[in-house]
Amino acid sequence: MEIFLDTANIDEIKHIVRWGIVDGVTTNQKIFLNEKGINFETRVKTICELVRDKPVSVESNGKTLQEMLDDARKFTKIAKNVVAKVPMTKDGLGLEAVKMLSSEGIKTNVTVMMNFNQLMLATKAGATYVSLFYNRAKDAGENALEIVTEITNWIYENNYKTKLIVGSVRNPDDVAQAAVAGAHVITIPYKIMIAMPFHKKTDETIEEFDKAWQEFLLHQKV
Ligand code: E4P
């Protein structure tokens, strides 16, 4: 299973890359808004350099098919590891865009999906990644955990290479549940990532061992 960072912040990416567990980055318009005042292209280039050859999803803002294609083609020229993020749209234009982009060899991440059918259609259209918005799907009354298992089984049984990304995670437990359910990738915001190494009992145990060590040193034979 891979772990992506759901951020466009340089310090956050640099920090977690040092942990040796980052397999890619995902961004969206709201994530870029958090970085107010930056240049979009320069930032995408920097993120791509920071994660080397690992995938960096950058979302198209287009509303028409042509606009979606233009954005995807433009963004994937910024660096070779950019993946064109295309939203699932109710008119099917997102799917049409993905079909065309995949025939051009452009990697895609179909995003903002809430149920099995959307994920299945995007997989069939040729998406490299399909993104389930885990908690937003739950907010809409979907059984997001069940969808993770169902779609990963379906992808496997039908011999697709598409990877399921679980996004919209809101706490470390979501990460554990999605991982156990079979997610291929989980994209995690920095705030949640830095909370993941923590367990109260781990801290208490380290403290207990530190005290024991101090006591040992007092009685050590020199
Ligand atoms: C995934 O690619 C998205 O960037 C992300 O996880 C969005 O989720 P949220 O807006 O619910 O946080």
PDB file of C-alpha atoms and ligand atoms in Angstrom:
ATOM      1  CA  MET A   1       0.000   0.000   0.000  1.00  0.00           C
ATOM      2  CA  GLU A   2       1.216   3.486  -0.826  1.00  0.00           C
ATOM      3  CA  ILE A   3       0.962   6.672   1.196  1.00  0.00           C
ATOM      4  CA  PHE A   4       0.497  10.041  -0.488  1.00  0.00           C
ATOM      5  CA  LEU A   5       0.564  13.442   1.190  1.00  0.00           C
ATOM      6  CA  ASP A   6      -2.531  15.587   0.635  1.00  0.00           C
ATOM      7  CA  THR A   7      -0.839  18.990   0.619  1.00  0.00           C
ATOM      8  CA  ALA A   8       0.963  21.601  -1.493  1.00  0.00           C
ATOM      9  CA  ASN A   9       3.016  22.923   1.413  1.00  0.00           C
ATOM     10  CA  ILE A  10       6.781  22.680   0.948  1.00  0.00           C
ATOM     11  CA  ASP A  11       7.725  22.430   4.637  1.00  0.00           C
ATOM     12  CA  GLU A  12       5.124  19.712   5.216  1.00  0.00           C
ATOM     13  CA  ILE A  13       6.346  17.687   2.229  1.00  0.00           C
ATOM     14  CA  LYS A  14      10.030  18.118   3.186  1.00  0.00           C
ATOM     15  CA  HIS A  15       9.286  16.984   6.753  1.00  0.00           C
ATOM     16  CA  ILE A  16       7.395  13.802   5.884  1.00  0.00           C
ATOM     17  CA  VAL A  17       9.683  12.891   2.967  1.00  0.00           C
ATOM     18  CA  ARG A  18      12.437  12.620   5.617  1.00  0.00           C
ATOM     19  CA  TRP A  19      10.410   9.839   7.276  1.00  0.00           C
ATOM     20  CA  GLY A  20      10.874   7.745   4.135  1.00  0.00           C
ATOM     21  CA  ILE A  21       7.205   6.866   3.726  1.00  0.00           C
ATOM     22  CA  VAL A  22       5.952   9.250   1.020  1.00  0.00           C
ATOM     23  CA  ASP A  23       4.976   7.602  -2.278  1.00  0.00           C
ATOM     24  CA  GLY A  24       3.352  10.658  -3.876  1.00  0.00           C
ATOM     25  CA  VAL A  25       1.385  13.877  -3.386  1.00  0.00           C
ATOM     26  CA  THR A  26      -2.178  14.928  -4.143  1.00  0.00           C
ATOM     27  CA  THR A  27      -3.397  18.505  -4.428  1.00  0.00           C
ATOM     28  CA  ASN A  28      -6.638  20.291  -5.222  1.00  0.00           C
ATOM     29  CA  GLN A  29      -7.895  23.856  -5.492  1.00  0.00           C
ATOM     30  CA  LYS A  30      -8.576  24.189  -1.722  1.00  0.00           C
ATOM     31  CA  ILE A  31      -5.117  22.881  -0.919  1.00  0.00           C
ATOM     32  CA  PHE A  32      -3.601  25.543  -3.210  1.00  0.00           C
ATOM     33  CA  LEU A  33      -5.769  28.218  -1.596  1.00  0.00           C
ATOM     34  CA  ASN A  34      -4.050  27.379   1.725  1.00  0.00           C
ATOM     35  CA  GLU A  35      -0.787  28.423   0.055  1.00  0.00           C
ATOM     36  CA  LYS A  36      -2.010  31.927  -0.915  1.00  0.00           C
ATOM     37  CA  GLY A  37       0.535  34.155  -2.649  1.00  0.00           C
ATOM     38  CA  ILE A  38       2.565  31.459  -4.398  1.00  0.00           C
ATOM     39  CA  ASN A  39       3.009  30.915  -8.134  1.00  0.00           C
ATOM     40  CA  PHE A  40       1.069  27.795  -9.159  1.00  0.00           C
ATOM     41  CA  GLU A  41       3.485  26.444 -11.776  1.00  0.00           C
ATOM     42  CA  THR A  42       6.595  27.111  -9.713  1.00  0.00           C
ATOM     43  CA  ARG A  43       5.053  25.342  -6.714  1.00  0.00           C
ATOM     44  CA  VAL A  44       4.025  22.290  -8.781  1.00  0.00           C
ATOM     45  CA  LYS A  45       7.579  22.102 -10.146  1.00  0.00           C
ATOM     46  CA  THR A  46       9.080  22.324  -6.631  1.00  0.00           C
ATOM     47  CA  ILE A  47       6.757  19.615  -5.256  1.00  0.00           C
ATOM     48  CA  CYS A  48       7.649  17.351  -8.192  1.00  0.00           C
ATOM     49  CA  GLU A  49      11.365  17.862  -7.498  1.00  0.00           C
ATOM     50  CA  LEU A  50      10.922  17.167  -3.781  1.00  0.00           C
ATOM     51  CA  VAL A  51       9.295  13.786  -4.367  1.00  0.00           C
ATOM     52  CA  ARG A  52      11.560  12.978  -7.347  1.00  0.00           C
ATOM     53  CA  ASP A  53       9.833  10.559  -9.712  1.00  0.00           C
ATOM     54  CA  LYS A  54       6.800   9.947  -7.511  1.00  0.00           C
ATOM     55  CA  PRO A  55       3.300  10.936  -8.720  1.00  0.00           C
ATOM     56  CA  VAL A  56       1.932  14.419  -7.990  1.00  0.00           C
ATOM     57  CA  SER A  57      -1.772  14.893  -8.785  1.00  0.00           C
ATOM     58  CA  VAL A  58      -2.760  18.338 -10.055  1.00  0.00           C
ATOM     59  CA  GLU A  59      -6.437  19.051 -10.647  1.00  0.00           C
ATOM     60  CA  SER A  60      -7.978  20.435 -13.811  1.00  0.00           C
ATOM     61  CA  ASN A  61     -10.274  23.460 -13.369  1.00  0.00           C
ATOM     62  CA  GLY A  62     -11.990  23.071 -16.734  1.00  0.00           C
ATOM     63  CA  LYS A  63     -15.734  22.861 -17.174  1.00  0.00           C
ATOM     64  CA  THR A  64     -15.880  21.892 -20.855  1.00  0.00           C
ATOM     65  CA  LEU A  65     -14.149  18.833 -22.305  1.00  0.00           C
ATOM     66  CA  GLN A  66     -11.661  21.043 -24.137  1.00  0.00           C
ATOM     67  CA  GLU A  67     -10.840  23.026 -20.981  1.00  0.00           C
ATOM     68  CA  MET A  68     -10.306  19.806 -19.007  1.00  0.00           C
ATOM     69  CA  LEU A  69      -8.011  18.434 -21.702  1.00  0.00           C
ATOM     70  CA  ASP A  70      -6.129  21.735 -22.005  1.00  0.00           C
ATOM     71  CA  ASP A  71      -5.472  21.886 -18.250  1.00  0.00           C
ATOM     72  CA  ALA A  72      -4.420  18.232 -18.072  1.00  0.00           C
ATOM     73  CA  ARG A  73      -2.040  18.564 -21.024  1.00  0.00           C
ATOM     74  CA  LYS A  74      -0.629  21.852 -19.694  1.00  0.00           C
ATOM     75  CA  PHE A  75      -0.137  20.596 -16.109  1.00  0.00           C
ATOM     76  CA  THR A  76       1.485  17.311 -17.156  1.00  0.00           C
ATOM     77  CA  LYS A  77       4.059  19.330 -19.115  1.00  0.00           C
ATOM     78  CA  ILE A  78       5.245  21.078 -15.932  1.00  0.00           C
ATOM     79  CA  ALA A  79       7.060  17.907 -14.806  1.00  0.00           C
ATOM     80  CA  LYS A  80       7.112  14.293 -15.900  1.00  0.00           C
ATOM     81  CA  ASN A  81       5.620  13.026 -12.632  1.00  0.00           C
ATOM     82  CA  VAL A  82       2.486  15.198 -12.755  1.00  0.00           C
ATOM     83  CA  VAL A  83      -0.728  13.140 -12.853  1.00  0.00           C
ATOM     84  CA  ALA A  84      -3.762  14.891 -14.354  1.00  0.00           C
ATOM     85  CA  LYS A  85      -6.518  15.004 -11.762  1.00  0.00           C
ATOM     86  CA  VAL A  86      -9.909  15.075 -13.487  1.00  0.00           C
ATOM     87  CA  PRO A  87     -13.200  15.378 -11.602  1.00  0.00           C
ATOM     88  CA  MET A  88     -16.018  12.857 -12.074  1.00  0.00           C
ATOM     89  CA  THR A  89     -18.758  15.001 -13.628  1.00  0.00           C
ATOM     90  CA  LYS A  90     -22.432  14.098 -13.906  1.00  0.00           C
ATOM     91  CA  ASP A  91     -22.423  14.716 -17.679  1.00  0.00           C
ATOM     92  CA  GLY A  92     -19.670  12.139 -18.251  1.00  0.00           C
ATOM     93  CA  LEU A  93     -17.240  14.749 -19.625  1.00  0.00           C
ATOM     94  CA  GLY A  94     -14.690  13.810 -16.978  1.00  0.00           C
ATOM     95  CA  LEU A  95     -14.811  10.215 -18.241  1.00  0.00           C
ATOM     96  CA  GLU A  96     -14.483  11.372 -21.841  1.00  0.00           C
ATOM     97  CA  ALA A  97     -11.440  13.434 -20.894  1.00  0.00           C
ATOM     98  CA  VAL A  98      -9.861  10.469 -19.092  1.00  0.00           C
ATOM     99  CA  LYS A  99     -10.418   8.188 -22.084  1.00  0.00           C
ATOM    100  CA  MET A 100      -8.666  10.671 -24.380  1.00  0.00           C
ATOM    101  CA  LEU A 101      -5.841  11.452 -21.965  1.00  0.00           C
ATOM    102  CA  SER A 102      -5.114   7.793 -21.299  1.00  0.00           C
ATOM    103  CA  SER A 103      -4.912   7.122 -25.060  1.00  0.00           C
ATOM    104  CA  GLU A 104      -2.263   9.899 -25.173  1.00  0.00           C
ATOM    105  CA  GLY A 105      -0.334   8.140 -22.392  1.00  0.00           C
ATOM    106  CA  ILE A 106      -1.198  10.809 -19.799  1.00  0.00           C
ATOM    107  CA  LYS A 107      -1.699   9.421 -16.298  1.00  0.00           C
ATOM    108  CA  THR A 108      -4.973  10.416 -14.661  1.00  0.00           C
ATOM    109  CA  ASN A 109      -6.516  10.507 -11.218  1.00  0.00           C
ATOM    110  CA  VAL A 110     -10.310  10.661 -11.365  1.00  0.00           C
ATOM    111  CA  THR A 111     -11.361  12.569  -8.288  1.00  0.00           C
ATOM    112  CA  VAL A 112     -14.308  13.589  -6.067  1.00  0.00           C
ATOM    113  CA  MET A 113     -15.960  10.156  -6.186  1.00  0.00           C
ATOM    114  CA  MET A 114     -18.462   8.970  -3.601  1.00  0.00           C
ATOM    115  CA  ASN A 115     -19.754   5.568  -4.706  1.00  0.00           C
ATOM    116  CA  PHE A 116     -18.925   2.260  -6.377  1.00  0.00           C
ATOM    117  CA  ASN A 117     -20.442   3.093  -9.767  1.00  0.00           C
ATOM    118  CA  GLN A 118     -18.394   6.271 -10.188  1.00  0.00           C
ATOM    119  CA  LEU A 119     -15.207   4.382  -9.310  1.00  0.00           C
ATOM    120  CA  MET A 120     -16.075   1.530 -11.656  1.00  0.00           C
ATOM    121  CA  LEU A 121     -16.786   3.843 -14.611  1.00  0.00           C
ATOM    122  CA  ALA A 122     -13.562   5.803 -14.072  1.00  0.00           C
ATOM    123  CA  THR A 123     -11.587   2.562 -13.940  1.00  0.00           C
ATOM    124  CA  LYS A 124     -13.149   1.370 -17.204  1.00  0.00           C
ATOM    125  CA  ALA A 125     -12.439   4.744 -18.858  1.00  0.00           C
ATOM    126  CA  GLY A 126      -8.729   4.134 -18.283  1.00  0.00           C
ATOM    127  CA  ALA A 127      -7.909   6.059 -15.092  1.00  0.00           C
ATOM    128  CA  THR A 128      -4.513   5.372 -13.532  1.00  0.00           C
ATOM    129  CA  TYR A 129      -5.957   6.251 -10.117  1.00  0.00           C
ATOM    130  CA  VAL A 130      -9.539   6.511  -8.871  1.00  0.00           C
ATOM    131  CA  SER A 131     -10.153   8.601  -5.752  1.00  0.00           C
ATOM    132  CA  LEU A 132     -12.815   7.817  -3.177  1.00  0.00           C
ATOM    133  CA  PHE A 133     -13.559  10.779  -0.901  1.00  0.00           C
ATOM    134  CA  TYR A 134     -13.967   8.606   2.175  1.00  0.00           C
ATOM    135  CA  ASN A 135     -15.482  10.984   4.727  1.00  0.00           C
ATOM    136  CA  ARG A 136     -17.403  13.091   2.250  1.00  0.00           C
ATOM    137  CA  ALA A 137     -18.968   9.808   1.025  1.00  0.00           C
ATOM    138  CA  LYS A 138     -19.816   8.943   4.632  1.00  0.00           C
ATOM    139  CA  ASP A 139     -21.343  12.424   5.051  1.00  0.00           C
ATOM    140  CA  ALA A 140     -23.602  11.557   2.091  1.00  0.00           C
ATOM    141  CA  GLY A 141     -24.721   8.327   3.803  1.00  0.00           C
ATOM    142  CA  GLU A 142     -22.512   5.911   1.831  1.00  0.00           C
ATOM    143  CA  ASN A 143     -20.763   2.967   3.475  1.00  0.00           C
ATOM    144  CA  ALA A 144     -17.289   4.167   2.496  1.00  0.00           C
ATOM    145  CA  LEU A 145     -15.446   1.308   4.155  1.00  0.00           C
ATOM    146  CA  GLU A 146     -17.477  -1.286   2.250  1.00  0.00           C
ATOM    147  CA  ILE A 147     -16.852   0.614  -1.011  1.00  0.00           C
ATOM    148  CA  VAL A 148     -13.079   0.348  -0.449  1.00  0.00           C
ATOM    149  CA  THR A 149     -13.277  -3.449  -0.229  1.00  0.00           C
ATOM    150  CA  GLU A 150     -15.814  -3.810  -3.041  1.00  0.00           C
ATOM    151  CA  ILE A 151     -13.992  -1.649  -5.600  1.00  0.00           C
ATOM    152  CA  THR A 152     -10.528  -3.063  -4.876  1.00  0.00           C
ATOM    153  CA  ASN A 153     -11.950  -6.605  -5.271  1.00  0.00           C
ATOM    154  CA  TRP A 154     -13.699  -5.594  -8.491  1.00  0.00           C
ATOM    155  CA  ILE A 155     -10.524  -3.998  -9.891  1.00  0.00           C
ATOM    156  CA  TYR A 156      -8.577  -7.162  -9.058  1.00  0.00           C
ATOM    157  CA  GLU A 157     -11.189  -9.578 -10.439  1.00  0.00           C
ATOM    158  CA  ASN A 158     -11.469  -7.626 -13.682  1.00  0.00           C
ATOM    159  CA  ASN A 159      -7.707  -7.372 -14.163  1.00  0.00           C
ATOM    160  CA  TYR A 160      -7.392  -3.579 -14.158  1.00  0.00           C
ATOM    161  CA  LYS A 161      -4.165  -1.911 -13.089  1.00  0.00           C
ATOM    162  CA  THR A 162      -6.027   1.111 -11.699  1.00  0.00           C
ATOM    163  CA  LYS A 163      -5.205   2.010  -8.103  1.00  0.00           C
ATOM    164  CA  LEU A 164      -7.793   3.123  -5.564  1.00  0.00           C
ATOM    165  CA  ILE A 165      -6.788   6.253  -3.642  1.00  0.00           C
ATOM    166  CA  VAL A 166      -8.677   6.852  -0.413  1.00  0.00           C
ATOM    167  CA  GLY A 167      -8.819  10.607   0.239  1.00  0.00           C
ATOM    168  CA  SER A 168     -10.794  12.841   2.572  1.00  0.00           C
ATOM    169  CA  VAL A 169      -9.431  11.136   5.682  1.00  0.00           C
ATOM    170  CA  ARG A 170     -10.039  13.034   8.909  1.00  0.00           C
ATOM    171  CA  ASN A 171      -8.235  11.039  11.587  1.00  0.00           C
ATOM    172  CA  PRO A 172      -5.649   8.274  12.024  1.00  0.00           C
ATOM    173  CA  ASP A 173      -8.378   5.627  12.526  1.00  0.00           C
ATOM    174  CA  ASP A 174      -9.699   6.327   9.006  1.00  0.00           C
ATOM    175  CA  VAL A 175      -6.232   5.517   7.692  1.00  0.00           C
ATOM    176  CA  ALA A 176      -6.071   2.206   9.572  1.00  0.00           C
ATOM    177  CA  GLN A 177      -9.570   1.196   8.470  1.00  0.00           C
ATOM    178  CA  ALA A 178      -8.969   2.049   4.806  1.00  0.00           C
ATOM    179  CA  ALA A 179      -5.627   0.215   4.844  1.00  0.00           C
ATOM    180  CA  VAL A 180      -7.154  -2.937   6.319  1.00  0.00           C
ATOM    181  CA  ALA A 181     -10.066  -2.763   3.857  1.00  0.00           C
ATOM    182  CA  GLY A 182      -7.596  -2.953   0.971  1.00  0.00           C
ATOM    183  CA  ALA A 183      -6.940   0.626  -0.246  1.00  0.00           C
ATOM    184  CA  HIS A 184      -4.058   0.715  -2.720  1.00  0.00           C
ATOM    185  CA  VAL A 185      -3.171   4.279  -1.739  1.00  0.00           C
ATOM    186  CA  ILE A 186      -4.249   6.567   1.116  1.00  0.00           C
ATOM    187  CA  THR A 187      -3.666  10.285   0.755  1.00  0.00           C
ATOM    188  CA  ILE A 188      -3.186  11.902   4.139  1.00  0.00           C
ATOM    189  CA  PRO A 189      -3.196  15.561   5.246  1.00  0.00           C
ATOM    190  CA  TYR A 190      -0.131  16.686   7.221  1.00  0.00           C
ATOM    191  CA  LYS A 191      -2.092  17.264  10.441  1.00  0.00           C
ATOM    192  CA  ILE A 192      -3.196  13.626  10.454  1.00  0.00           C
ATOM    193  CA  MET A 193       0.162  12.275   9.314  1.00  0.00           C
ATOM    194  CA  ILE A 194       2.024  13.858  12.239  1.00  0.00           C
ATOM    195  CA  ALA A 195      -0.523  12.420  14.667  1.00  0.00           C
ATOM    196  CA  MET A 196       0.005   8.873  13.402  1.00  0.00           C
ATOM    197  CA  PRO A 197       3.255   7.966  15.223  1.00  0.00           C
ATOM    198  CA  PHE A 198       1.618   8.926  18.538  1.00  0.00           C
ATOM    199  CA  HIS A 199       0.130   6.529  21.069  1.00  0.00           C
ATOM    200  CA  LYS A 200      -0.400   7.577  24.683  1.00  0.00           C
ATOM    201  CA  LYS A 201       0.847   4.203  25.955  1.00  0.00           C
ATOM    202  CA  THR A 202       3.996   4.449  23.824  1.00  0.00           C
ATOM    203  CA  ASP A 203       4.832   7.813  25.426  1.00  0.00           C
ATOM    204  CA  GLU A 204       4.128   6.463  28.919  1.00  0.00           C
ATOM    205  CA  THR A 205       6.304   3.402  28.262  1.00  0.00           C
ATOM    206  CA  ILE A 206       9.214   5.514  26.955  1.00  0.00           C
ATOM    207  CA  GLU A 207       8.943   7.687  30.062  1.00  0.00           C
ATOM    208  CA  GLU A 208       8.994   4.558  32.271  1.00  0.00           C
ATOM    209  CA  PHE A 209      12.101   3.247  30.477  1.00  0.00           C
ATOM    210  CA  ASP A 210      13.827   6.675  30.729  1.00  0.00           C
ATOM    211  CA  LYS A 211      13.280   6.676  34.520  1.00  0.00           C
ATOM    212  CA  ALA A 212      14.618   3.115  34.767  1.00  0.00           C
ATOM    213  CA  TRP A 213      17.718   4.164  32.832  1.00  0.00           C
ATOM    214  CA  GLN A 214      18.386   7.106  35.145  1.00  0.00           C
ATOM    215  CA  GLU A 215      18.092   4.766  38.143  1.00  0.00           C
ATOM    216  CA  PHE A 216      20.361   2.224  36.477  1.00  0.00           C
ATOM    217  CA  LEU A 217      23.012   4.927  35.929  1.00  0.00           C
ATOM    218  CA  LEU A 218      22.873   5.866  39.650  1.00  0.00           C
ATOM    219  CA  HIS A 219      23.661   2.287  40.664  1.00  0.00           C
ATOM    220  CA  GLN A 220      26.096   1.480  37.900  1.00  0.00           C
ATOM    221  CA  LYS A 221      29.423  -0.014  38.921  1.00  0.00           C
ATOM    222  CA  VAL A 222      32.277   2.169  37.600  1.00  0.00           C
TER     223      VAL A 222
HETATM  224  C1  E4P B   1      -7.797  13.874  -2.516  1.00  0.00           C
HETATM  225  O1  E4P B   1      -7.130  13.794  -3.551  1.00  0.00           O
HETATM  226  C2  E4P B   1      -8.300  15.149  -2.034  1.00  0.00           C
HETATM  227  O2  E4P B   1      -7.340  16.164  -2.172  1.00  0.00           O
HETATM  228  C3  E4P B   1      -8.737  15.208  -0.594  1.00  0.00           C
HETATM  229  O3  E4P B   1      -8.451  14.104   0.144  1.00  0.00           O
HETATM  230  C4  E4P B   1      -9.964  16.014  -0.377  1.00  0.00           C
HETATM  231  O4  E4P B   1     -10.655  15.716   0.788  1.00  0.00           O
HETATM  232  P1  E4P B   1     -11.307  16.811   1.735  1.00  0.00           P
HETATM  233  O5  E4P B   1     -11.534  18.052   0.913  1.00  0.00           O
HETATM  234  O6  E4P B   1     -12.550  16.181   2.236  1.00  0.00           O
HETATM  235  O7  E4P B   1     -10.294  17.033   2.810  1.00  0.00           O
END
